[in-house]
mmCIF file of C-alpha atoms in Angstrom:
data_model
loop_
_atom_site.group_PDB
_atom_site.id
_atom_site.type_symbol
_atom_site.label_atom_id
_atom_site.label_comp_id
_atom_site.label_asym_id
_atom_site.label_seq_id
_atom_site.Cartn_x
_atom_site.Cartn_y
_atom_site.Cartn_z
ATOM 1 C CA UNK A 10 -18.991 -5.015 -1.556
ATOM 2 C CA UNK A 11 -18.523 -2.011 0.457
ATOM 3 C CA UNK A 12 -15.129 -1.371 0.840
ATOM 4 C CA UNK A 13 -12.862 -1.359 3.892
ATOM 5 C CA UNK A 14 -13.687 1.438 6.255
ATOM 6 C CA UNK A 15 -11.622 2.658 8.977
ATOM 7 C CA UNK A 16 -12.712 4.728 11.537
ATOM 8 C CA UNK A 17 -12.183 7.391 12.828
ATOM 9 C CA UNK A 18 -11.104 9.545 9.762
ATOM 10 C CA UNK A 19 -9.022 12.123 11.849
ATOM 11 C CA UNK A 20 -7.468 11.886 15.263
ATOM 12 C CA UNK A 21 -5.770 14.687 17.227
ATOM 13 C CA UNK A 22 -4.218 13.208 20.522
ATOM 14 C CA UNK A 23 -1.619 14.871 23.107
ATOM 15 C CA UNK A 24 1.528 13.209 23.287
ATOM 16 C CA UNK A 25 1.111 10.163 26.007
ATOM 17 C CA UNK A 26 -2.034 9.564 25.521
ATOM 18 C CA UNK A 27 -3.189 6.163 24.155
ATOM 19 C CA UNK A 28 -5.316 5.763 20.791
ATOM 20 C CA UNK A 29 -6.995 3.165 19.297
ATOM 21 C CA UNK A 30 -8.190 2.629 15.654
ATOM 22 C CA UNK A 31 -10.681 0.158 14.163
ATOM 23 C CA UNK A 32 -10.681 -1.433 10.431
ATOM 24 C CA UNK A 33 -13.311 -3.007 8.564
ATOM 25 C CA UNK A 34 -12.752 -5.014 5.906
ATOM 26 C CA UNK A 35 -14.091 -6.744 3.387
ATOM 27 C CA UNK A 36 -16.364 -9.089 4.617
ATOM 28 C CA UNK A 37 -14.704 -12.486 2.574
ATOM 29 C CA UNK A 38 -11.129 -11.411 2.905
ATOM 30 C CA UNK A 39 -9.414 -13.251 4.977
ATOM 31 C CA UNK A 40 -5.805 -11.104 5.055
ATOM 32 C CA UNK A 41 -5.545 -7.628 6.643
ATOM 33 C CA UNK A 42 -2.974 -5.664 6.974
ATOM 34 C CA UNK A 43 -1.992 -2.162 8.740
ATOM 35 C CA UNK A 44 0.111 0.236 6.991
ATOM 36 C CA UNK A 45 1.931 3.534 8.062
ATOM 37 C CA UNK A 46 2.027 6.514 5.233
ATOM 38 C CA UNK A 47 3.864 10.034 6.076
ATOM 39 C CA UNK A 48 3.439 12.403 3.300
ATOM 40 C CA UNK A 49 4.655 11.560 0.282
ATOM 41 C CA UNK A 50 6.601 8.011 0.945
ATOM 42 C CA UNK A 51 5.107 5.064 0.566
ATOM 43 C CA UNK A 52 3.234 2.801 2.852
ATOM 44 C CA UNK A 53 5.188 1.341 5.499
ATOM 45 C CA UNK A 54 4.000 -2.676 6.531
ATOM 46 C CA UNK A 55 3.307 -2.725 9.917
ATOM 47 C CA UNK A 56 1.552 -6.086 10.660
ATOM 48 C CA UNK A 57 -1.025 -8.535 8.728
ATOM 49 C CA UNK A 58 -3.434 -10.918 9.927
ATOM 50 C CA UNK A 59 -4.686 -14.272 7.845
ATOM 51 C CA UNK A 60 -8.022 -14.509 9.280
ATOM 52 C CA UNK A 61 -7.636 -14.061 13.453
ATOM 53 C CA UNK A 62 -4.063 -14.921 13.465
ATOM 54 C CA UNK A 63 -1.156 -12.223 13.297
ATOM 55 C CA UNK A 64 1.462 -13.858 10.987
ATOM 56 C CA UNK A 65 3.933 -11.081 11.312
ATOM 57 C CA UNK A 66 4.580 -7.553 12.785
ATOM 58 C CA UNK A 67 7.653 -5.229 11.324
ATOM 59 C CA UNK A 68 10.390 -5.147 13.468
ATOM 60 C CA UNK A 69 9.958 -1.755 13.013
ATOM 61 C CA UNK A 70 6.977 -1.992 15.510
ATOM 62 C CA UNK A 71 7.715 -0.810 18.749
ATOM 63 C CA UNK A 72 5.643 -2.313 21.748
ATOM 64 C CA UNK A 73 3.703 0.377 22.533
ATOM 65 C CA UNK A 74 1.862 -0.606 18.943
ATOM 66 C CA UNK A 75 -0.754 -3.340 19.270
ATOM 67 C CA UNK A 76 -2.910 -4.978 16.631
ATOM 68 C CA UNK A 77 -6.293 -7.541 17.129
ATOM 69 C CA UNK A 78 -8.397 -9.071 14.515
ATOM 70 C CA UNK A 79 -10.574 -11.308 16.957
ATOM 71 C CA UNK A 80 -12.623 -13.713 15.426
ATOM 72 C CA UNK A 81 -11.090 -13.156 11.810
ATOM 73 C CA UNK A 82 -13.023 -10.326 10.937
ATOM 74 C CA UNK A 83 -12.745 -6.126 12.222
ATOM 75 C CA UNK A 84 -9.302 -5.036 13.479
ATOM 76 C CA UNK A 85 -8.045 -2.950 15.384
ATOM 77 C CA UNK A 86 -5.096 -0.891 16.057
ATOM 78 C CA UNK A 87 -3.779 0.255 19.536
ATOM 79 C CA UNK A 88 -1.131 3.262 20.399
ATOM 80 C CA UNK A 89 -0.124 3.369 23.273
ATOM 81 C CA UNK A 90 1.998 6.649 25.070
ATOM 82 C CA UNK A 91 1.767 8.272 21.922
ATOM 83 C CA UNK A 92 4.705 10.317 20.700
ATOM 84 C CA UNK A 93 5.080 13.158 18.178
ATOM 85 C CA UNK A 94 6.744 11.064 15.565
ATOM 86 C CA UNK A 95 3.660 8.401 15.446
ATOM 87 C CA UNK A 96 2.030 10.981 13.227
ATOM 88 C CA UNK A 97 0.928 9.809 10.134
ATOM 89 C CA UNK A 98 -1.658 8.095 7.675
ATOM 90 C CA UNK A 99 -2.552 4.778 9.395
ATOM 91 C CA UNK A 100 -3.724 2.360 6.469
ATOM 92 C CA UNK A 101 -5.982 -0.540 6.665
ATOM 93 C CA UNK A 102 -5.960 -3.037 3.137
ATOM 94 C CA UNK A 103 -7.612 -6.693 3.172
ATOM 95 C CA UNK A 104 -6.837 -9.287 0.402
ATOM 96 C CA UNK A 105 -8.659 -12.788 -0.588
ATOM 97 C CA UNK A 106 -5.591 -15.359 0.689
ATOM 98 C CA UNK A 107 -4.134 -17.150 -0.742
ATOM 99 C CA UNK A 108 -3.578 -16.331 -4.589
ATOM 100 C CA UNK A 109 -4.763 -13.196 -4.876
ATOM 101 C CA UNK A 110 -2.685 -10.670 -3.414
ATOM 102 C CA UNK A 111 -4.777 -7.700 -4.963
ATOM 103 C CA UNK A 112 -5.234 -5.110 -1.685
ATOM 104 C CA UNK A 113 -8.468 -3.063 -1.195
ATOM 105 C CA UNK A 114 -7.498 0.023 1.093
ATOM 106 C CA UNK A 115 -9.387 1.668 3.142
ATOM 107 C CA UNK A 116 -8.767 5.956 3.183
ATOM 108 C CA UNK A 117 -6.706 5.959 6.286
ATOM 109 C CA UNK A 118 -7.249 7.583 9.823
ATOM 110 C CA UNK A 119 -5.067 10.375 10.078
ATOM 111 C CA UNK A 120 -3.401 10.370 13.423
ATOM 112 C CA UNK A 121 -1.736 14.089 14.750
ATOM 113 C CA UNK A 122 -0.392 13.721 18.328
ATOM 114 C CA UNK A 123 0.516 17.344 19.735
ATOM 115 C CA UNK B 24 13.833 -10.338 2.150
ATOM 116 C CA UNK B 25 11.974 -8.421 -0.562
ATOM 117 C CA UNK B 26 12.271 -5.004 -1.532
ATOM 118 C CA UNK B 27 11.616 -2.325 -3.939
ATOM 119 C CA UNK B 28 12.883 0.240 -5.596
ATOM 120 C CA UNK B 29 11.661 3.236 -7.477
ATOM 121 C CA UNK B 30 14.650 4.835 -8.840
ATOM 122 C CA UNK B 31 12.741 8.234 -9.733
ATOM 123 C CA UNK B 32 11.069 10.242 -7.097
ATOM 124 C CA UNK B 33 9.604 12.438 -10.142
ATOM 125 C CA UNK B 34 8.719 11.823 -13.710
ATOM 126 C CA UNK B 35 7.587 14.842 -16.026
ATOM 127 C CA UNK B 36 5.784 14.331 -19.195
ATOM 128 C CA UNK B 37 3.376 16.322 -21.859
ATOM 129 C CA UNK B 38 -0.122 15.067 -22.262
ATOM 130 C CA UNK B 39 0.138 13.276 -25.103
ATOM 131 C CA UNK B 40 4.180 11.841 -25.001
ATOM 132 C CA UNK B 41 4.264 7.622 -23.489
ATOM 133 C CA UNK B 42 5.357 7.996 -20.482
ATOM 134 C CA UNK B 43 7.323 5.439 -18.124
ATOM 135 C CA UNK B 44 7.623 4.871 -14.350
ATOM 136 C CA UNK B 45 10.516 2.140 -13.414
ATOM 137 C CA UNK B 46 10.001 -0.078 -10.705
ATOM 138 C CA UNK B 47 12.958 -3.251 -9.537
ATOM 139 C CA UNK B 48 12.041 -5.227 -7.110
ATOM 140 C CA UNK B 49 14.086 -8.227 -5.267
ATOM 141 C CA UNK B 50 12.358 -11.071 -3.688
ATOM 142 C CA UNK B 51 13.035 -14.632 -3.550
ATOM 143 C CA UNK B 52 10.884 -17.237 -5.812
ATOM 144 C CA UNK B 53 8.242 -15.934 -8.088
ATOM 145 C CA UNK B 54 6.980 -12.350 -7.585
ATOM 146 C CA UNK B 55 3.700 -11.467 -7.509
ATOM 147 C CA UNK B 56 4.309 -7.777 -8.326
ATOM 148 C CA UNK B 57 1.768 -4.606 -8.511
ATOM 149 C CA UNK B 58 1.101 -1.047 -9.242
ATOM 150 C CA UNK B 59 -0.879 0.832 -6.892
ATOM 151 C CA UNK B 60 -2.085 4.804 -8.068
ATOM 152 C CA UNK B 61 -2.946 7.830 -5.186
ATOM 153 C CA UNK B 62 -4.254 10.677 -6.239
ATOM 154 C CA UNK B 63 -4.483 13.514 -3.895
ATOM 155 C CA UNK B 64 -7.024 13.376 -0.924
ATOM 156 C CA UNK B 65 -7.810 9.595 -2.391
ATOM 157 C CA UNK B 66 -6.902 6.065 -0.970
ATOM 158 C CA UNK B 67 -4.595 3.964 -2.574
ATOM 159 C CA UNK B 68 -6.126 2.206 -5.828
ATOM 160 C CA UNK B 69 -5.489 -1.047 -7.718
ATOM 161 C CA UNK B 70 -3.884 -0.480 -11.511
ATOM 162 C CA UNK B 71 -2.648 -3.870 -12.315
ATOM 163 C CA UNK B 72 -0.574 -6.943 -11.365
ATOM 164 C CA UNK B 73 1.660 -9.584 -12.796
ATOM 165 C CA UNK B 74 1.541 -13.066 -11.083
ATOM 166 C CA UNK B 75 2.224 -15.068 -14.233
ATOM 167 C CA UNK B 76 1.957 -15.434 -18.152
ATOM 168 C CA UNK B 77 2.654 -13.069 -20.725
ATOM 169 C CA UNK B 78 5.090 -10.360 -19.478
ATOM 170 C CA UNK B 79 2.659 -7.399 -20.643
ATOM 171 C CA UNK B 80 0.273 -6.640 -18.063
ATOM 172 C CA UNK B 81 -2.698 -4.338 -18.988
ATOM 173 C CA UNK B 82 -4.640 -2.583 -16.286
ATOM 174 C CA UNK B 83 -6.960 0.261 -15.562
ATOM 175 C CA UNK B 84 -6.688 3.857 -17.363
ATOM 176 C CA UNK B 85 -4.678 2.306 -20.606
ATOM 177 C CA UNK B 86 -1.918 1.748 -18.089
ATOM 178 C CA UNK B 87 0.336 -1.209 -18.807
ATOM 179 C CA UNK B 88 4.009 -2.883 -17.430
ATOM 180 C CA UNK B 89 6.450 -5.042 -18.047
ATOM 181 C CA UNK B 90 7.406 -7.703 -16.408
ATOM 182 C CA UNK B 91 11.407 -8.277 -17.066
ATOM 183 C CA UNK B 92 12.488 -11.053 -15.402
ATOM 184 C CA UNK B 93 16.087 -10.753 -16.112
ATOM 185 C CA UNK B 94 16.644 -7.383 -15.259
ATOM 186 C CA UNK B 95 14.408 -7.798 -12.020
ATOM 187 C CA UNK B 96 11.899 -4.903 -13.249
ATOM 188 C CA UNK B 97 8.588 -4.290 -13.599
ATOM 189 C CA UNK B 98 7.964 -0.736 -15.235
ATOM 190 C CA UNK B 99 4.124 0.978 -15.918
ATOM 191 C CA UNK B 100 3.897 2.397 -19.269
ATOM 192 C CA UNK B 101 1.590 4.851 -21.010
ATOM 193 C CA UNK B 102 1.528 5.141 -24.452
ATOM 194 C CA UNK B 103 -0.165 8.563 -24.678
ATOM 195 C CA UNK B 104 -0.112 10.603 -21.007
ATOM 196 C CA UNK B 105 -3.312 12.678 -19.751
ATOM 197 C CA UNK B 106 -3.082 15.952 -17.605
ATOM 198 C CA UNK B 107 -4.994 13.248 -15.102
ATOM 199 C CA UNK B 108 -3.063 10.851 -14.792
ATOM 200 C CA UNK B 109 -1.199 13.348 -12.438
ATOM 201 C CA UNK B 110 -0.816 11.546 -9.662
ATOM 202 C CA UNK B 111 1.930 9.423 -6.671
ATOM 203 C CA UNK B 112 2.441 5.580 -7.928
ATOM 204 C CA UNK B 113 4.123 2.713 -6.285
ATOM 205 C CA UNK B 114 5.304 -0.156 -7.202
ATOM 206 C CA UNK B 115 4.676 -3.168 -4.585
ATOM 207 C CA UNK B 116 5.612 -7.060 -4.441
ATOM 208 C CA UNK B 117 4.736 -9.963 -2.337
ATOM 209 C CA UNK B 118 6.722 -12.948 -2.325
ATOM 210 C CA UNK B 119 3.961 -15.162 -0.947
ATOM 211 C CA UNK B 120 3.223 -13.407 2.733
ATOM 212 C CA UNK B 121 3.764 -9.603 2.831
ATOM 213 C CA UNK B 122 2.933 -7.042 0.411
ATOM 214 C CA UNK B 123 5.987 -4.540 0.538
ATOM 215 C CA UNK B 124 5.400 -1.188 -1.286
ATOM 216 C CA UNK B 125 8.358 1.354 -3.382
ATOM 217 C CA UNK B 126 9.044 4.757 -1.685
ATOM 218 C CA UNK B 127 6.773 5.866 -4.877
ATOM 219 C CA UNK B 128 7.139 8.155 -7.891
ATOM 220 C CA UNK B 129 5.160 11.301 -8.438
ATOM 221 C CA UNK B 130 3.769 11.879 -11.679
ATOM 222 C CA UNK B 131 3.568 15.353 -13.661
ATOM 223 C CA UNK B 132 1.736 15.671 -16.793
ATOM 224 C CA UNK B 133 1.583 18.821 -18.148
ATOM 225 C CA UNK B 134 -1.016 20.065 -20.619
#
């Protein structure tokens, strides 16, 4: 077991451009999910996957945010025409499905759009 | 639609006193309801959960909750508090699909 991993860590962008994000998880989960944090609130659900399909997205979600998980496994997480209030902690958690809802997180790319 | 709600943004306790963090939650059928700990610079990190059976959960770090069906809660207890234990918890609950996490309650223990 070694953990979800996202990558990269850090990310400084200029407002407009587009950014992508990729998420690991662990390798028998079956659920992912993407989660927003801004300091000090809680994470935000943004969209989860059972295995390659995406069962929902937050309505919350604007279109220029896009999420894959081809082939049921790595994910990844598209920005597009980034803005200055996309900053945040972008959190990646994957969960054995169903019955056990316990998440493993992975430590978040930190996205700062100037 | 499921929700929660952590009616404290801060909780202040000596090392030493229990301490309590509250935690309601709505969600229709049977919750399956969590506690999640950050510390600073960490990921989040499993404490416990409740899916079903005895209403006393026990988890990691001699934390514990309650389970109070009733009153739609689901509070983490501490029956002695450590200058670690410092730290931002949330509450979270999935009614069967999404996992939907509290705005969180920062913990201060002080020595």
């Amino acid at each position: 077991d070694t953990g979800v991993s996202q990558n990269p860590r850090h990310k400084i962008t200029k407002r407009g451009q587009n950014v992508t994000f990729r998420c690991d998880p662990i390798s028998e989960h079956n659920r992912l999910y993407w989660y927003r944090q801004t300091l000090g609130q809680g994470p935000e659900f943004l969209t989860y996957f059972q295995n390659e399909a995406q069962l929902e997205k937050s309505r919350l979600l604007s279109d220029r945010f896009s999420a894959e998980r081809p082939k049921g496994s790595f994910s990844t997480l598209e920005i597009q025409r980034t803005e200055q209030g996309d900053s945040a902690m972008y959190l990646c958690a994957s969960s054995l499905a169903p019955g056990d809802e316990k998440l493993f997180f992975g430590s978040g790319t930190q996205l700062s759009v100037l | 639609a499921q929700s929660v709600a952590q009616p404290e943004d801060q909780v202040n306790v000596a090392e030493g006193n229990p301490l309590t963090v509250k935690c309601t939650y709505s969600v229709s059928g049977n919750p399956y309801l969590f506690w999640y700990v950050q510390y600073p610079n960490r990921g989040l990190q499993f404490l416990l959960k409740y899916i079903t059976g005895d209403n006393l959960v026990k988890g990691s770090y001699g934390f514990e909750a309650e389970f109070n069906k009733s009153q739609t809660s689901f509070h983490l207890k501490k029956p002695s508090a450590l200058v670690s234990d410092s730290a931002l918890y949330f509450c979270a609950v999935n009614g069967g699909f999404k996992t939907i996490f509290g705005a969180g309650t920062r913990l201060f223990v002080k020595a």
